[in-house]
Structure formats: C-alpha cells, structure tokens
mmCIF file of C-alpha atoms and ligand atoms in Angstrom:
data_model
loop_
_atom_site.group_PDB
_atom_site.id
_atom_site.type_symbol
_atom_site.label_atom_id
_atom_site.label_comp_id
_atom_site.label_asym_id
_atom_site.label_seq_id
_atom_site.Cartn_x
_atom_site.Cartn_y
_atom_site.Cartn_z
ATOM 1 C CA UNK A 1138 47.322 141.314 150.212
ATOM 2 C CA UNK A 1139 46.038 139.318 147.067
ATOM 3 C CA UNK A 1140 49.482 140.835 145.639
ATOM 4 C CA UNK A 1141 51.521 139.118 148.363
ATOM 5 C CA UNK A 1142 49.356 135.511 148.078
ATOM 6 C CA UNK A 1143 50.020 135.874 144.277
ATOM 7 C CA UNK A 1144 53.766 136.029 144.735
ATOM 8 C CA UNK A 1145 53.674 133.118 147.272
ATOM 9 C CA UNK A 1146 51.938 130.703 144.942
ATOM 10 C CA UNK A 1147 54.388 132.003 142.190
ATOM 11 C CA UNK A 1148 56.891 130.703 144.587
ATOM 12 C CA UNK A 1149 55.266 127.524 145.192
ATOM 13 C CA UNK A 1150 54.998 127.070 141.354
ATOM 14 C CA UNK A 1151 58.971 126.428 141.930
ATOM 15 C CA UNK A 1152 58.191 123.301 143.859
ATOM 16 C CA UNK A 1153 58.690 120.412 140.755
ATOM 17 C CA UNK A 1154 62.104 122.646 139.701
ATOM 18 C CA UNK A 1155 63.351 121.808 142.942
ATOM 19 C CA UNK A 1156 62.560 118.111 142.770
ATOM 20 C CA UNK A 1157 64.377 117.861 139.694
ATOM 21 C CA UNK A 1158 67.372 119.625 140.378
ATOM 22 C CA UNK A 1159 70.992 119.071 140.523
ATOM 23 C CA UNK A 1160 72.896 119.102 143.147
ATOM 24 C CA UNK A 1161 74.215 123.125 142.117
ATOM 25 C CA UNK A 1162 70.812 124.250 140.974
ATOM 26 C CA UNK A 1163 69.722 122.824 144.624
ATOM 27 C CA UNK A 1164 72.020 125.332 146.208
ATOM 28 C CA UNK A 1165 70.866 128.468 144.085
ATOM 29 C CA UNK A 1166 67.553 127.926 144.411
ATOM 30 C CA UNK A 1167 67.701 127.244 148.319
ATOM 31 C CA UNK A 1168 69.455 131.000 148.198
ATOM 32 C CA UNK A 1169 67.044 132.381 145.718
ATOM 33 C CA UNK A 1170 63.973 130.758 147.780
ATOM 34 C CA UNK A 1171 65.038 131.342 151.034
ATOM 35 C CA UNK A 1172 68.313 132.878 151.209
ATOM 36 C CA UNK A 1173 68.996 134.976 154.616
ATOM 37 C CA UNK A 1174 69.585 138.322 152.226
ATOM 38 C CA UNK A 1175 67.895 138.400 149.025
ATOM 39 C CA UNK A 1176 65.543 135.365 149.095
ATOM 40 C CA UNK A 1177 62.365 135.958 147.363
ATOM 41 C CA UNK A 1178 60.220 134.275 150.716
ATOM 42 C CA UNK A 1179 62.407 135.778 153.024
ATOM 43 C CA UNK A 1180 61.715 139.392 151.086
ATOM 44 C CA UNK A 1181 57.611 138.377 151.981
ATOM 45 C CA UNK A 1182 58.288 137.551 155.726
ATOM 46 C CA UNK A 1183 60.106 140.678 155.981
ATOM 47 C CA UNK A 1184 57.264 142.932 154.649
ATOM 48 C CA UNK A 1185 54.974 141.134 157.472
ATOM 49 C CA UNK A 1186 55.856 143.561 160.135
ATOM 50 C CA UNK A 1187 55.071 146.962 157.951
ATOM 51 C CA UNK A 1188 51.006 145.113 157.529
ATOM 52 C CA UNK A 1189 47.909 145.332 158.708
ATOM 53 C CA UNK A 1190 47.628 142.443 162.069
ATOM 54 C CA UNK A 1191 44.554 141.161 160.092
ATOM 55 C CA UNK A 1192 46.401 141.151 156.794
ATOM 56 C CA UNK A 1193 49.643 139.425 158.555
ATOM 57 C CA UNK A 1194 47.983 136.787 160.056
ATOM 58 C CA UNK A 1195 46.931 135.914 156.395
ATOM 59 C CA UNK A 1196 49.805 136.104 154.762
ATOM 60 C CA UNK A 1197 51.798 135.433 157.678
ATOM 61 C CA UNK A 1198 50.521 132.025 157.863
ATOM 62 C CA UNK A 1199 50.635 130.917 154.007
ATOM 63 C CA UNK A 1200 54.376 132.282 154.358
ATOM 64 C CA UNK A 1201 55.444 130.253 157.005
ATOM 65 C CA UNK A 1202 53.444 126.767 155.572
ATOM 66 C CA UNK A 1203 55.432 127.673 152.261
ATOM 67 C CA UNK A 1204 58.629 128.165 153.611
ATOM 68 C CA UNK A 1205 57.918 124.673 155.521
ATOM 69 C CA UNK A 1206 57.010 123.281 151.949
ATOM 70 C CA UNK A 1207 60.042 124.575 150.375
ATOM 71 C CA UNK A 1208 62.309 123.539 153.130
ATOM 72 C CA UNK A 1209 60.997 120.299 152.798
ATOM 73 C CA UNK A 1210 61.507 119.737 149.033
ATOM 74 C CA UNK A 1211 65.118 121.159 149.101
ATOM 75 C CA UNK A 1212 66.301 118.637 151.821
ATOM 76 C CA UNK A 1213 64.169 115.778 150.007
ATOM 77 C CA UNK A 1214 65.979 116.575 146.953
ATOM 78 C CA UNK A 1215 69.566 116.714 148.855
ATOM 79 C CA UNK A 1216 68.656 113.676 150.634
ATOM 80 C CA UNK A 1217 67.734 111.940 147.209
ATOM 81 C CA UNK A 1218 70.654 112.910 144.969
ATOM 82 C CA UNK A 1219 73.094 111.848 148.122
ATOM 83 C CA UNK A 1220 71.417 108.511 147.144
ATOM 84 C CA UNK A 1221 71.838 108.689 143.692
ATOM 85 C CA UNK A 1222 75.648 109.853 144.553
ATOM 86 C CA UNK A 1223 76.186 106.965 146.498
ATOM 87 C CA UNK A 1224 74.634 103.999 144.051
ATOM 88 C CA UNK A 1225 76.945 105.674 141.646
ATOM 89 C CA UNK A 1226 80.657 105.448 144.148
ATOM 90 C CA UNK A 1227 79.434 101.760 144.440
ATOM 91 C CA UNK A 1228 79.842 101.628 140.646
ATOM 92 C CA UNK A 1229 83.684 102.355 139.760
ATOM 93 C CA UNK A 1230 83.283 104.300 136.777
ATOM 94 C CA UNK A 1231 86.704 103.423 135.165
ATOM 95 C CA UNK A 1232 86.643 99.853 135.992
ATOM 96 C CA UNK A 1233 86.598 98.344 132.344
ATOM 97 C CA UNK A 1234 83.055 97.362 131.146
ATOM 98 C CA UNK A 1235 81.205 93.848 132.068
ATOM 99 C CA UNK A 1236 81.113 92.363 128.659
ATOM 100 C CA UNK A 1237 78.754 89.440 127.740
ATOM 101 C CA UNK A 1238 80.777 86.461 127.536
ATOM 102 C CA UNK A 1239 79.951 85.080 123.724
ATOM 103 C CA UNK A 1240 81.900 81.527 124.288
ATOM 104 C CA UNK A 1241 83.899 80.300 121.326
ATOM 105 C CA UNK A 1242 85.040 77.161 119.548
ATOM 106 C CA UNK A 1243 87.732 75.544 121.505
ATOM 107 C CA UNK A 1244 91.418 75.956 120.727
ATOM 108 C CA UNK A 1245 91.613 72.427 119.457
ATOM 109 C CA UNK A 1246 88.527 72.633 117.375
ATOM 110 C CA UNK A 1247 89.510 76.045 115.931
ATOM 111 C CA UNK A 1248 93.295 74.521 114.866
ATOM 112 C CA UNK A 1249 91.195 71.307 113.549
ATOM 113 C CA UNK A 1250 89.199 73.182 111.536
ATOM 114 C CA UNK A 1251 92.154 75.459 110.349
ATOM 115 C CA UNK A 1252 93.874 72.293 108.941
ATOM 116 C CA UNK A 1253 90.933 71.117 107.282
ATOM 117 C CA UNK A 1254 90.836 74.601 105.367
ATOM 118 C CA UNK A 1255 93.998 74.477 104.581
ATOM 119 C CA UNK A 1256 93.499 70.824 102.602
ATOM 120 C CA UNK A 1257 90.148 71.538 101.378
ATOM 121 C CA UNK A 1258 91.583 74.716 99.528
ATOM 122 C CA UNK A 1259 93.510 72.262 97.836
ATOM 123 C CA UNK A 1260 90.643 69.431 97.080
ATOM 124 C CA UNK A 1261 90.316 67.238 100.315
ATOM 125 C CA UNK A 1262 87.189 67.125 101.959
ATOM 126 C CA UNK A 1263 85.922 66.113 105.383
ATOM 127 C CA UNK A 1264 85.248 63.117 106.730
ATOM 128 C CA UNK A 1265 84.273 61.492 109.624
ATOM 129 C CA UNK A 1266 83.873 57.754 111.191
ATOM 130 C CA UNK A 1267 82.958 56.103 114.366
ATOM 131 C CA UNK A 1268 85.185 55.773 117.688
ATOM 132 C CA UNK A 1269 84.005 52.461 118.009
ATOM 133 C CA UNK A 1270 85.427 50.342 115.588
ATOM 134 C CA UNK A 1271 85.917 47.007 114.146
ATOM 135 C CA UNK A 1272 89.424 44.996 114.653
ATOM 136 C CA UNK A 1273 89.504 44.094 111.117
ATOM 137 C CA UNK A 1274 88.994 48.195 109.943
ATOM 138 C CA UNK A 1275 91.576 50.008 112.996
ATOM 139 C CA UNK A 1276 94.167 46.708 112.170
ATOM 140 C CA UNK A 1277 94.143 44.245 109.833
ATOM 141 C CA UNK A 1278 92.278 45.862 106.932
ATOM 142 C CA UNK A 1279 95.231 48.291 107.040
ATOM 143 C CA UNK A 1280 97.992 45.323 106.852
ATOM 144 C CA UNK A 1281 99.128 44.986 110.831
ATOM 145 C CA UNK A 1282 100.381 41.336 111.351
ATOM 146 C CA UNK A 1283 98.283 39.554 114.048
ATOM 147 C CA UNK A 1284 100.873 39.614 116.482
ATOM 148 C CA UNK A 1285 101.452 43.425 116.010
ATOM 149 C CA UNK A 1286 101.189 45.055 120.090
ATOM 150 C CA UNK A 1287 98.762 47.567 119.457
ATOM 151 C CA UNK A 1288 95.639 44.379 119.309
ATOM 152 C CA UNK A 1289 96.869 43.752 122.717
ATOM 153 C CA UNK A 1290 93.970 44.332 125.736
ATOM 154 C CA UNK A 1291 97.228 46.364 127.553
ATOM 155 C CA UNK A 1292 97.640 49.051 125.113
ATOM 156 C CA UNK A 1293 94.286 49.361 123.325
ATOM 157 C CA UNK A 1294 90.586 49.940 124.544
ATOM 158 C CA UNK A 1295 88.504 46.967 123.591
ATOM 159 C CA UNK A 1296 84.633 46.987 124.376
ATOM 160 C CA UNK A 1297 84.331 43.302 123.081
ATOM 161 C CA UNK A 1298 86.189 40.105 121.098
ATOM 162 C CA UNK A 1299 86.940 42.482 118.363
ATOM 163 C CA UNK A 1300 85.835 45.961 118.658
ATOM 164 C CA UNK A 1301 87.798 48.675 120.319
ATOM 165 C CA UNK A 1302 87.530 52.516 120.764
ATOM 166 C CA UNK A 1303 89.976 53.231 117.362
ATOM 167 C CA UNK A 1304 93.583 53.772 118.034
ATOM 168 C CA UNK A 1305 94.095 56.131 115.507
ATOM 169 C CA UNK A 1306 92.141 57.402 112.686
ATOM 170 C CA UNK A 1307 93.161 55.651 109.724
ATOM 171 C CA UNK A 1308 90.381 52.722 109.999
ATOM 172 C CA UNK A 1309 88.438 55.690 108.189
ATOM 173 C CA UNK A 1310 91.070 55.594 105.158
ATOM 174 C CA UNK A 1311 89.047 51.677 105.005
ATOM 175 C CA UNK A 1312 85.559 53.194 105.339
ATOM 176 C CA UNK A 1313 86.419 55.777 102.979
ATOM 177 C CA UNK A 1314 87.704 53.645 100.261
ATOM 178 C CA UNK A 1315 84.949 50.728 100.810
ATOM 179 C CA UNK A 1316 82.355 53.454 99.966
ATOM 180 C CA UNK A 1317 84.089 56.080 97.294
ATOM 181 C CA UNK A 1318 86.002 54.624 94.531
ATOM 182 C CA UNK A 1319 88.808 56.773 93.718
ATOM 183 C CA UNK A 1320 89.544 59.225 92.911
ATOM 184 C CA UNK A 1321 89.730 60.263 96.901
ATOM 185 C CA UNK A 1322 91.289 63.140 98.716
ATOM 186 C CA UNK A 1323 89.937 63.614 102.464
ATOM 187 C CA UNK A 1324 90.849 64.870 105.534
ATOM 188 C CA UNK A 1325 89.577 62.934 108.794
ATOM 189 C CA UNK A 1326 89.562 64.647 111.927
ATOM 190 C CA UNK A 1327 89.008 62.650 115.277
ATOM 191 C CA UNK A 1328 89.037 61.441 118.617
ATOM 192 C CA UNK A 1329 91.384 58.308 119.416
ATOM 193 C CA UNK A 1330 92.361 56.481 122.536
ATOM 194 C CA UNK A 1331 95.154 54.631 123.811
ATOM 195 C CA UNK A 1332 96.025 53.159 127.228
ATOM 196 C CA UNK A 1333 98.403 55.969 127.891
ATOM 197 C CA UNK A 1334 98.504 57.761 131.167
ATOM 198 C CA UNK A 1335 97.800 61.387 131.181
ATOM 199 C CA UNK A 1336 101.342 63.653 131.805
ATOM 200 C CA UNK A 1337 102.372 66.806 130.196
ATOM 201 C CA UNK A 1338 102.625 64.902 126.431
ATOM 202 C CA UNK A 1339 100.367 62.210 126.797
ATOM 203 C CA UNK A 1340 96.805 61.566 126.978
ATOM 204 C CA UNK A 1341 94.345 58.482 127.039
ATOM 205 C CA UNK A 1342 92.350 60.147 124.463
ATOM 206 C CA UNK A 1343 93.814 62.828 121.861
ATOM 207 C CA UNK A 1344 92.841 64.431 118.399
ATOM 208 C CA UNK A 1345 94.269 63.094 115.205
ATOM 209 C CA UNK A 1346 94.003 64.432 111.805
ATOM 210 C CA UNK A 1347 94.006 61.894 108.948
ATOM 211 C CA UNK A 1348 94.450 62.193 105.613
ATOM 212 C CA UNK A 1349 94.282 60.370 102.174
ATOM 213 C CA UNK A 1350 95.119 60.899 98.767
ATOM 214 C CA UNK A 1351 94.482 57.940 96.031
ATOM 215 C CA UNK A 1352 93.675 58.469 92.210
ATOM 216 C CA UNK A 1353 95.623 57.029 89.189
ATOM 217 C CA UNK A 1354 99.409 58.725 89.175
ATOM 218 C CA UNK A 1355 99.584 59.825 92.311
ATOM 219 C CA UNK A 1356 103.774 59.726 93.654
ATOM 220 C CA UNK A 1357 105.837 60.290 96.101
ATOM 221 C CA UNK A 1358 106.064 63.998 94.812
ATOM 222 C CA UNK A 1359 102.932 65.089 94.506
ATOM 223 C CA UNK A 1360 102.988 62.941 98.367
ATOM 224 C CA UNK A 1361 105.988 65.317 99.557
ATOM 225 C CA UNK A 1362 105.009 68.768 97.974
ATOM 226 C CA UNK A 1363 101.241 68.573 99.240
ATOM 227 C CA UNK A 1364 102.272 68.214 103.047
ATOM 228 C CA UNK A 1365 105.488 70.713 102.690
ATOM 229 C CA UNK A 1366 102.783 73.039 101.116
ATOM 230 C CA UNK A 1367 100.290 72.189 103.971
ATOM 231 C CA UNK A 1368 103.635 72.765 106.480
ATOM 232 C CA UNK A 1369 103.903 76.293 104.756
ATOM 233 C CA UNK A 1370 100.317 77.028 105.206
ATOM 234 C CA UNK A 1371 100.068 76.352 109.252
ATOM 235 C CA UNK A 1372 103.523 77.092 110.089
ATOM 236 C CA UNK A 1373 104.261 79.897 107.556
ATOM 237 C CA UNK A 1374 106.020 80.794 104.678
ATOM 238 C CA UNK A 1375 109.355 80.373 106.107
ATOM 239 C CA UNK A 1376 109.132 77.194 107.241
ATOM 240 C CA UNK A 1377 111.144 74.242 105.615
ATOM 241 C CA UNK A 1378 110.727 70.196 106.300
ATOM 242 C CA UNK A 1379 112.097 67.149 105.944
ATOM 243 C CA UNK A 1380 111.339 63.642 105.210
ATOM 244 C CA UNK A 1381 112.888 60.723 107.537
ATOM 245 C CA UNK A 1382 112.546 57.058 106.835
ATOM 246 C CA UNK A 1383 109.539 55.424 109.113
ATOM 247 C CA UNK A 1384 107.474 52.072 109.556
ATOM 248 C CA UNK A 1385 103.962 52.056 109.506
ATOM 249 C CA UNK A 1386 101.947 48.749 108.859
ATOM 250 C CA UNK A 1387 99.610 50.702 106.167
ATOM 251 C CA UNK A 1388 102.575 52.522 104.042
ATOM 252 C CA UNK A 1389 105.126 51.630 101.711
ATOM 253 C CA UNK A 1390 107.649 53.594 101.904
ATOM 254 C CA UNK A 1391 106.569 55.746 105.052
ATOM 255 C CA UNK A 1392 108.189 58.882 106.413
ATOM 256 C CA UNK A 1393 107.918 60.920 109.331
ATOM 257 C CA UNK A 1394 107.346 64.691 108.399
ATOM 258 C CA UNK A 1395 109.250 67.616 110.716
ATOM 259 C CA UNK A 1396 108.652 71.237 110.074
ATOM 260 C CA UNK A 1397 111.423 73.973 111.079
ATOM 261 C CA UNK A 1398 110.581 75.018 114.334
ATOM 262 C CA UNK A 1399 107.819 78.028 113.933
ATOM 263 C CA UNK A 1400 109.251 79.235 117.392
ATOM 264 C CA UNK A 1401 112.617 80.142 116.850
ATOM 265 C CA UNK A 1402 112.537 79.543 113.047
ATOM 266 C CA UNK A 1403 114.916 76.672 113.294
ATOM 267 C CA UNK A 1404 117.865 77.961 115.670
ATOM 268 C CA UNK A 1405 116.827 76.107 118.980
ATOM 269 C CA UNK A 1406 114.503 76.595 121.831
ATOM 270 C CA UNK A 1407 112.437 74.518 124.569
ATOM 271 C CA UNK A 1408 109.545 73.832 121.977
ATOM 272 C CA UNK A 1409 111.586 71.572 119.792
ATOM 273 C CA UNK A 1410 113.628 70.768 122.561
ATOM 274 C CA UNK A 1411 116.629 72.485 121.102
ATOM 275 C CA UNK A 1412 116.717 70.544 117.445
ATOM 276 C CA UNK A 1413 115.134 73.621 115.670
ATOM 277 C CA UNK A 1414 112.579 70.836 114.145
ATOM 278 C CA UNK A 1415 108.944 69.679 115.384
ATOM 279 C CA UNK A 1416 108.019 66.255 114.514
ATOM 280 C CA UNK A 1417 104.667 66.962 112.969
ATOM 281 C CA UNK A 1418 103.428 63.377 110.980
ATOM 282 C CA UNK A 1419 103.449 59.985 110.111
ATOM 283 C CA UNK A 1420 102.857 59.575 106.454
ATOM 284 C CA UNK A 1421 103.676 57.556 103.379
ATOM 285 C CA UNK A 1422 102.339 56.088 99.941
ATOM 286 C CA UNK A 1423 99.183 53.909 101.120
ATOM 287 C CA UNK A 1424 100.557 50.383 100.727
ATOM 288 C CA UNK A 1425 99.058 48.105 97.702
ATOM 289 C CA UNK A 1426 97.414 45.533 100.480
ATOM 290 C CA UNK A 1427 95.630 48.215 101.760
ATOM 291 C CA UNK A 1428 94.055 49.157 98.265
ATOM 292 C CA UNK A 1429 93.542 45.516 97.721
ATOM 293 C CA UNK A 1430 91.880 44.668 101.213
ATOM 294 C CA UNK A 1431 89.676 48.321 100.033
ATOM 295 C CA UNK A 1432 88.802 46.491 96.462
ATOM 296 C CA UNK A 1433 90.818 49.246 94.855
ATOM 297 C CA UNK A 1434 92.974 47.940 92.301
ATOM 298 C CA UNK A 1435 96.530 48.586 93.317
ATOM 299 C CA UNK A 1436 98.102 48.009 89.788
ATOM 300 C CA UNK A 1437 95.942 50.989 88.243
ATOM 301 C CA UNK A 1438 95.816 53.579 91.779
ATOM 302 C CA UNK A 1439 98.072 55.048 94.390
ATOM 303 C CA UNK A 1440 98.224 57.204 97.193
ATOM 304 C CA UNK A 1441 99.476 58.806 99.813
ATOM 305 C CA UNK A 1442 98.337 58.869 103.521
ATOM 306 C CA UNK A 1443 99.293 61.255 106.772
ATOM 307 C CA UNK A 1444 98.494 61.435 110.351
ATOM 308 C CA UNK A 1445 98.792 64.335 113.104
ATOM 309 C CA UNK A 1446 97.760 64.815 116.194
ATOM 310 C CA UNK A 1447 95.999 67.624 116.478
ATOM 311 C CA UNK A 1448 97.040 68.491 120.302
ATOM 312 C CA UNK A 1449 100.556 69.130 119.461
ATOM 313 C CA UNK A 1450 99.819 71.343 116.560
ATOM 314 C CA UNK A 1451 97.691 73.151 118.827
ATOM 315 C CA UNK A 1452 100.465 73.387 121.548
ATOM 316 C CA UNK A 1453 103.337 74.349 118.763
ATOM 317 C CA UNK A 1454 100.726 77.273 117.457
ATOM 318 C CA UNK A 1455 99.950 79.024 121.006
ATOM 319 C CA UNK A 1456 102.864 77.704 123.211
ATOM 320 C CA UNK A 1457 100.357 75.747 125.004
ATOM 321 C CA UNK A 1458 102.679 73.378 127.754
ATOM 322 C CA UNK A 1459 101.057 70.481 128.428
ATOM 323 C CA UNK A 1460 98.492 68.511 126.783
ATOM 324 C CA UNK A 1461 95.503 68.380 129.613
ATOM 325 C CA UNK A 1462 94.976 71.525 129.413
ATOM 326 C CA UNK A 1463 92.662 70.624 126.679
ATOM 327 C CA UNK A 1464 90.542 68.505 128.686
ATOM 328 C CA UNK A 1465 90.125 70.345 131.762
ATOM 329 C CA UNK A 1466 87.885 72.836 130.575
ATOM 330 C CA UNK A 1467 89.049 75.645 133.082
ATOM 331 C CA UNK A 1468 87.815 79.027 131.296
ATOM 332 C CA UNK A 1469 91.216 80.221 132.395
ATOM 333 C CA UNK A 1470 92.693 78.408 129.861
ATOM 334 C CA UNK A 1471 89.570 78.308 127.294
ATOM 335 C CA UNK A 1472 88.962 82.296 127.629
ATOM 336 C CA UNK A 1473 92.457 82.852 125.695
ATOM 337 C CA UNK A 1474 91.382 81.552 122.449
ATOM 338 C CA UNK A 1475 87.251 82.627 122.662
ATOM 339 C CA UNK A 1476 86.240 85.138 119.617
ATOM 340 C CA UNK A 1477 88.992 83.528 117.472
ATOM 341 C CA UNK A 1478 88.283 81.528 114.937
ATOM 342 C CA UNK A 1479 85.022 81.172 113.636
HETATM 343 N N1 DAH B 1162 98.003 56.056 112.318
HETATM 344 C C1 DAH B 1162 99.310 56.512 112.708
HETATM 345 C C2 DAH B 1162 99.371 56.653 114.196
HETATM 346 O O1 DAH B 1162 98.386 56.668 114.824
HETATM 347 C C3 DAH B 1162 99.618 57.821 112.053
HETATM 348 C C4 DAH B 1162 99.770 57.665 110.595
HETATM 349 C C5 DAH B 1162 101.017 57.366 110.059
HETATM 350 C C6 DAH B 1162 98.703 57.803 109.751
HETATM 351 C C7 DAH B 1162 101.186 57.210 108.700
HETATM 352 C C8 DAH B 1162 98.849 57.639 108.383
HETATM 353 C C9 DAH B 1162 100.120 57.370 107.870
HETATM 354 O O2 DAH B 1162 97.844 57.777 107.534
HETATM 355 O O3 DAH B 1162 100.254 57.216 106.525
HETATM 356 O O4 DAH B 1162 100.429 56.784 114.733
#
C-alpha cells in the first residue's frame, strides 16, 4: 500500500508541469496521466479491485481526489492557453509594426535649411530680422519712390503710421549692413506677408530666402556664377539658367533667375507649365543708394542681392501642388517628409 501512495504523490509531483504546459505537452500528459489504456492513474485504479477492502478504501480514495486534482489542472491549463490563444488572434501578427512617431522638421524648414547649406559652404552665413518692421527699412531705405504701391494700406500689412509686418525680406539687407561693415555675405531666411488671398500659388504669408553679397570687387560675374552654382547645387548638376532683364527698386541692373526645369530636365511638363524653365529669383547688383542710405561707401563696395521664396522651391523639389498645404498642418501631408532632413 505505501508502494501505491508513493506512486500517487509521484504523480501529483506532475501537477506544476501541467500548469506550464503547451498546448501539445497538455495532450500527452492528459494521456500519460489519465489516458483510458496506459495512463499511469488509470494503471492504480485498475489494481484497486485485486486489494485488500481495507487497503482500497485507502488508496481508493487518494486515487480518485488525485485524478480530480489532475483533471482539474489539465482543463485549467486548456482553459488558460485558449486565453492566451485568443489575446494573441486579436493581435494580427503580420500587420506591420506600431512604430513611435519621432516628428521631423517640416518640409519647408528642411528645404530652408538646405539652401542655407548650400550658401554657407560657399561663405554666407545666417541671418535673421524682425517681421515687424519699420517703413523706412522694408521701403525707402532700399530706394522705393514714395508713391511706389506696395506702402499702400491695400496691399501691405501695417500695424501703425509706419510699421508693417515686412513684405519681403530684404529690409534685413538694411539691418545687416547698418551693423557689419563689409565685407558681407548672408543668407536671410523668413516669414513675409502680403494682402494676397490664399489659392493654389498664393498665400498671405510665405517664406522668402534673402541673400547679400557686398565687399570691394564684387561684379556681375561673380553675381551670375554664385546663383547658377547655387541652381546646380538644389536642382542638380544638369541643370542650366538664365538671366532676364527685371526692375526692382533696390538693384541696378536686376534680373530674374530661371533654372531648367528639374522635372522634365527642360523638355516640358505641368511644373513649369510647359516652358521647360522655373522662375526661381529676383536678384541684381545692390544699387549704390542702397549702400549709401547703409553708410557703405558705394564708390569703394558692391554687391549683389537675391530673393526666393522658399514655398515654391519646396513645391518644385517634392511636386508639392499647391501652396497651403504648408500651413495646414494635416500629418497627411507633414508625415511624407518626417525623418528627412536633419
Ligand atoms: N524683395 C523681392 C520681392 O519680394 C525679391 C528680391 C528681388 C530680393 C531682387 C532681392 C533682389 O534681394 O535683389 O519680390
């Protein structure tokens, strides 16, 4: 008898191997335990009919309790890994993984920055100056006639008599030269506004990028070959530009700047609206007043100056189609360009 009790609490020994098994492991030990033929308890409950009545009330009764114990871990354990089975079907396994989303610097900022690079590889640094500013530094400093129709209340921003949020970014070419005697070479990056409504090329407010070259000997070629090399940079190695007569208040001469379309390299498509060329910049040698108005001395200096927008460099780069998209902040949009840059 102390033989058979010996064997039983071997088999209950099996209990915590049960509660850890796997669904297969579950099935051989239920057979190995229990199994109708060759199950270890169901070997013991046979032999109770060949003992002793005392002896089999004994043993009968510790068999039966463990055979209640082990029936009751095996379905615990089925019952538990169906739960773990079903947590898992709620999970798809090959759906692709929930990344973290890591934001990013915006398109715009990430093309602004890019352009800065590409000048300050080349000796331009940044710089930076209010949106609110003077009449005298977004206009007159910078030679527009009185009458000119940007200083009118219908096509500017003014916040009082005579200071306005800046129409475009060159009132910093004024700051710049009032405080830093040449020689100067910086880029200005920037918000600007205009009373413009918003539609697919137009905003209120957009991004310009400024720029300004003045030290003693600067011409018209080292003017021409710095923004084709710039072109180059941005738009690639292919790409070729050209120089077209302009007016600007603050230049003498002044040019407009196109690249060769980066889209179809030139031949013609919807970007540059079939011409093969993107009109990139405004640009030109800084005109004498505006060295003079700057206490620069226009007989022994010269310069150059250029202005982009930065939106339509942006929407050239990634085929972006309409400029409010950059406003809207829908992660539809934004998510496209995150983990670029820097
Ligand atoms: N300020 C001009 C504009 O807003 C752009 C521009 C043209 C800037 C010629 C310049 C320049 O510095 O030389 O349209």
């Amino acid at each position: 008898m102390r033989d058979l009790l010996a064997s039983l609490d071997g088999l209950r020994g099996r209990l915590p191997e049960i509660a850890q098994a796997d669904a297969m492991h579950l099935q051989q030990l239920r057979t190995e335990l229990l199994g109708r033929k060759a199950g270890a308890l169901t070997a013991i409950l046979k032999q109770l009919a060949t003992l002793d009545p005392e002896v089999r009330r004994t043993v009968g009764a510790a068999a039966n309790a463990l055979k209640g114990e082990l029936e009751a871990a095996l379905d615990a354990r089925v019952r538990a890994l169906a739960e773990i089975a079903g947590d898992e079907a709620a999970h798809d396994l090959t759906m692709p993984g929930r990344t973290a989303w890591r934001g990013g610097l915006h398109v715009l900022t990430q093309v602004v920055d890019e352009v800065c690079d590409i000048f300050r590889e080349v000796g331009f640094t940044r710089a930076v100056g209010p949106e609110a500013e003077t009449e005298r530094n977004n206009f007159f400093a910078l030679n527009f006639p009185v009458d000119h129709p940007a200083l009118d209340a219908q096509e500017s921003f003014y916040l009082g008599d005579d200071v306005l949020l800046r129409t475009h970014t060159s009132p910093v070419q004024i700051r710049t030269l009032e405080t830093h005697p040449p020689p100067v070479r910086v880029v200005i990056p920037g918000q600007v506004y205009r009373r413009d409504t918003f539609d697919p090329s137009h905003s209120p407010v957009f991004e310009q990028i400024e720029g300004l070259a003045v030290d003693e000997g600067i011409t018209f070629v080292d003017f021409k070959a710095t923004l084709a090399y710039f072109a180059r940079r941005f738009f690639g190695p292919r790409t070729r530009v050209r120089f077209s007569p302009s007016f600007f208040p603050f230049t003498e001469p002044s040019a407009d700047m196109a690249a060769s379309c980066s889209v179809c390299d030139g031949r013609g498509c919807p970007t540059c609206k079939q011409t093969g060329w993107l009109e990139i910049l405004g640009s030109g040698m800084v005109h004498p007043a505006v060295l003079e108005n700057c206490g620069v001395d226009a007989e022994r200096y010269t310069g150059f100056a250029f202005g982009m927008g930065a939106q339509r460099l942006a929407m050239v780069r990634h085929g972006i189609p309409d400029i409010r998209l950059f406003f809207e902040s829908d992660v539809r949009f934004l998510r496209q360009f995150a983990g670029r840059g820097r």
